[in-house]
Amino acid sequence: MLSYRHVFHAGNHADVLKHTVLLAVLDYFNQKKKGGSYWVIDTHAGAGGYRFDAGRAQTHAEYEDGIGRLWNRNDLPPLLANYIAAVRTDNPDGRLKRYPGSPLLELRALQPADRLRLFELHPADVKLLAQTIADAAPDAQKRVAIRQEDGFDGLKVLLPPPPRRALVVIDPAYEDKRDYARVVTALK
């Protein structure tokens, strides 16, 4: 089908929840120093990063009721404050114009021995994803692999990962109603 584009929904309330939890889990993974390398496998990576100040994100402007409601708050609990700080990395002037998707947040959290495996099926978004990662970390080729492939199928090949530790992020578009059952199957 491939009509879903995350750019229309980037930064919405669901992203706030997902990315807040993602950052907390990555912080936890990074607490183990000795022999603690891990992989992050993102089965539906999207374009990696998004612009709010132009283009498709303006169509529905869902970010206004997501991160937009938190952006200028200074009374957030620590988990949300950590999330806002991570997004501020992309907005050094303090104006909310750019949004890091899961791949950028994951990449920034990795330690040198960790690896990132990204899957994206949409042909336009996989190109944007590769450019986003290259712009963020020109030296990432050794640590990051991007595949234009169904992430549910690609996940099977990667498990268990060589370091025996992994965080798997599964967030399909659910435009294909079979995705609900595929998530359950992937978890099993």
PDB file of C-alpha atoms in Angstrom, residues 63-164:
ATOM      1  CA  TYR A  63       2.701  18.125  16.317  1.00  0.00           C
ATOM      2  CA  GLU A  64       0.857  21.162  17.675  1.00  0.00           C
ATOM      3  CA  ASP A  65      -1.203  18.884  19.962  1.00  0.00           C
ATOM      4  CA  GLY A  66       1.809  16.700  20.743  1.00  0.00           C
ATOM      5  CA  ILE A  67       5.228  18.178  21.321  1.00  0.00           C
ATOM      6  CA  GLY A  68       3.884  21.665  20.635  1.00  0.00           C
ATOM      7  CA  ARG A  69       1.935  21.567  23.910  1.00  0.00           C
ATOM      8  CA  LEU A  70       5.098  20.741  25.876  1.00  0.00           C
ATOM      9  CA  TRP A  71       7.686  22.773  24.014  1.00  0.00           C
ATOM     10  CA  ASN A  72       7.721  25.912  26.168  1.00  0.00           C
ATOM     11  CA  ARG A  73       6.931  24.248  29.497  1.00  0.00           C
ATOM     12  CA  ASN A  74       9.514  24.345  32.256  1.00  0.00           C
ATOM     13  CA  ASP A  75       7.567  22.261  34.774  1.00  0.00           C
ATOM     14  CA  LEU A  76       7.803  18.851  33.098  1.00  0.00           C
ATOM     15  CA  PRO A  77       8.650  15.653  34.966  1.00  0.00           C
ATOM     16  CA  PRO A  78      12.188  14.342  34.312  1.00  0.00           C
ATOM     17  CA  LEU A  79      11.245  11.810  31.610  1.00  0.00           C
ATOM     18  CA  LEU A  80       9.423  14.430  29.533  1.00  0.00           C
ATOM     19  CA  ALA A  81      12.103  17.041  30.198  1.00  0.00           C
ATOM     20  CA  ASN A  82      14.697  14.575  28.860  1.00  0.00           C
ATOM     21  CA  TYR A  83      12.580  14.058  25.733  1.00  0.00           C
ATOM     22  CA  ILE A  84      12.192  17.806  25.163  1.00  0.00           C
ATOM     23  CA  ALA A  85      15.945  18.267  25.634  1.00  0.00           C
ATOM     24  CA  ALA A  86      16.570  15.616  22.953  1.00  0.00           C
ATOM     25  CA  VAL A  87      14.309  17.445  20.504  1.00  0.00           C
ATOM     26  CA  ARG A  88      15.941  20.776  21.374  1.00  0.00           C
ATOM     27  CA  THR A  89      19.179  19.368  19.921  1.00  0.00           C
ATOM     28  CA  ASP A  90      17.563  19.858  16.510  1.00  0.00           C
ATOM     29  CA  ASN A  91      16.269  23.317  17.402  1.00  0.00           C
ATOM     30  CA  PRO A  92      19.169  25.268  18.925  1.00  0.00           C
ATOM     31  CA  ASP A  93      17.438  28.620  18.393  1.00  0.00           C
ATOM     32  CA  GLY A  94      14.557  27.510  20.632  1.00  0.00           C
ATOM     33  CA  ARG A  95      11.940  27.537  17.866  1.00  0.00           C
ATOM     34  CA  LEU A  96      10.306  24.180  17.139  1.00  0.00           C
ATOM     35  CA  LYS A  97      11.127  23.676  13.460  1.00  0.00           C
ATOM     36  CA  ARG A  98      12.702  20.217  13.283  1.00  0.00           C
ATOM     37  CA  TYR A  99      11.812  16.903  14.830  1.00  0.00           C
ATOM     38  CA  PRO A 100      14.115  13.913  15.267  1.00  0.00           C
ATOM     39  CA  GLY A 101      12.383  10.638  14.536  1.00  0.00           C
ATOM     40  CA  SER A 102      13.221   7.419  16.325  1.00  0.00           C
ATOM     41  CA  PRO A 103      16.309   6.688  14.164  1.00  0.00           C
ATOM     42  CA  LEU A 104      17.999   9.963  15.106  1.00  0.00           C
ATOM     43  CA  LEU A 105      17.158   9.544  18.774  1.00  0.00           C
ATOM     44  CA  GLU A 106      18.462   5.974  18.659  1.00  0.00           C
ATOM     45  CA  LEU A 107      21.647   6.946  16.817  1.00  0.00           C
ATOM     46  CA  ARG A 108      22.459   9.716  19.280  1.00  0.00           C
ATOM     47  CA  ALA A 109      22.064   7.368  22.237  1.00  0.00           C
ATOM     48  CA  LEU A 110      24.395   4.670  20.908  1.00  0.00           C
ATOM     49  CA  GLN A 111      27.776   4.006  22.453  1.00  0.00           C
ATOM     50  CA  PRO A 112      30.669   3.322  20.011  1.00  0.00           C
ATOM     51  CA  ALA A 113      30.278  -0.480  20.196  1.00  0.00           C
ATOM     52  CA  ASP A 114      26.492  -0.425  19.678  1.00  0.00           C
ATOM     53  CA  ARG A 115      24.776  -0.957  16.338  1.00  0.00           C
ATOM     54  CA  LEU A 116      21.618   0.390  14.711  1.00  0.00           C
ATOM     55  CA  ARG A 117      19.599  -1.606  12.185  1.00  0.00           C
ATOM     56  CA  LEU A 118      16.881   0.326  10.361  1.00  0.00           C
ATOM     57  CA  PHE A 119      14.170  -0.964   8.057  1.00  0.00           C
ATOM     58  CA  GLU A 120      11.934   1.202   5.887  1.00  0.00           C
ATOM     59  CA  LEU A 121       9.858  -0.060   2.993  1.00  0.00           C
ATOM     60  CA  HIS A 122       8.702   3.236   1.473  1.00  0.00           C
ATOM     61  CA  PRO A 123      11.121   4.088  -1.395  1.00  0.00           C
ATOM     62  CA  ALA A 124      11.049   7.848  -0.834  1.00  0.00           C
ATOM     63  CA  ASP A 125      11.401   7.585   2.935  1.00  0.00           C
ATOM     64  CA  VAL A 126      14.284   5.110   2.800  1.00  0.00           C
ATOM     65  CA  LYS A 127      16.241   7.645   0.709  1.00  0.00           C
ATOM     66  CA  LEU A 128      15.404  10.407   3.168  1.00  0.00           C
ATOM     67  CA  LEU A 129      16.398   8.114   6.032  1.00  0.00           C
ATOM     68  CA  ALA A 130      19.796   7.398   4.490  1.00  0.00           C
ATOM     69  CA  GLN A 131      20.400  11.122   3.992  1.00  0.00           C
ATOM     70  CA  THR A 132      19.252  11.967   7.520  1.00  0.00           C
ATOM     71  CA  ILE A 133      21.632   9.411   9.031  1.00  0.00           C
ATOM     72  CA  ALA A 134      24.518  10.498   6.776  1.00  0.00           C
ATOM     73  CA  ASP A 135      23.977  14.145   7.732  1.00  0.00           C
ATOM     74  CA  ALA A 136      23.776  13.322  11.441  1.00  0.00           C
ATOM     75  CA  ALA A 137      26.803  11.025  11.567  1.00  0.00           C
ATOM     76  CA  PRO A 138      28.991  10.869   8.458  1.00  0.00           C
ATOM     77  CA  ASP A 139      31.015   8.073  10.093  1.00  0.00           C
ATOM     78  CA  ALA A 140      27.938   5.937  10.855  1.00  0.00           C
ATOM     79  CA  GLN A 141      28.351   3.436   7.994  1.00  0.00           C
ATOM     80  CA  LYS A 142      30.057   0.909  10.284  1.00  0.00           C
ATOM     81  CA  ARG A 143      27.444   1.200  13.009  1.00  0.00           C
ATOM     82  CA  VAL A 144      24.228   1.734  11.038  1.00  0.00           C
ATOM     83  CA  ALA A 145      22.625  -0.494   8.420  1.00  0.00           C
ATOM     84  CA  ILE A 146      19.588   0.695   6.480  1.00  0.00           C
ATOM     85  CA  ARG A 147      17.502  -1.745   4.475  1.00  0.00           C
ATOM     86  CA  GLN A 148      14.595  -1.079   2.150  1.00  0.00           C
ATOM     87  CA  GLU A 149      12.727  -4.096   3.321  1.00  0.00           C
ATOM     88  CA  ASP A 150       9.691  -5.174   5.296  1.00  0.00           C
ATOM     89  CA  GLY A 151      10.843  -4.766   8.879  1.00  0.00           C
ATOM     90  CA  PHE A 152       8.803  -7.712  10.134  1.00  0.00           C
ATOM     91  CA  ASP A 153      10.700 -10.013   7.761  1.00  0.00           C
ATOM     92  CA  GLY A 154      14.055  -8.349   8.374  1.00  0.00           C
ATOM     93  CA  LEU A 155      13.693  -8.668  12.139  1.00  0.00           C
ATOM     94  CA  LYS A 156      13.636 -12.475  11.952  1.00  0.00           C
ATOM     95  CA  VAL A 157      17.081 -12.564  10.342  1.00  0.00           C
ATOM     96  CA  LEU A 158      18.684 -10.330  12.988  1.00  0.00           C
ATOM     97  CA  LEU A 159      17.551 -12.146  16.119  1.00  0.00           C
ATOM     98  CA  PRO A 160      19.296 -12.963  18.288  1.00  0.00           C
ATOM     99  CA  PRO A 161      21.888 -10.275  17.603  1.00  0.00           C
ATOM    100  CA  PRO A 162      25.600 -11.022  18.107  1.00  0.00           C
ATOM    101  CA  PRO A 163      25.900  -9.085  21.390  1.00  0.00           C
ATOM    102  CA  ARG A 164      22.833 -10.957  22.714  1.00  0.00           C
TER     103      ARG A 164
END
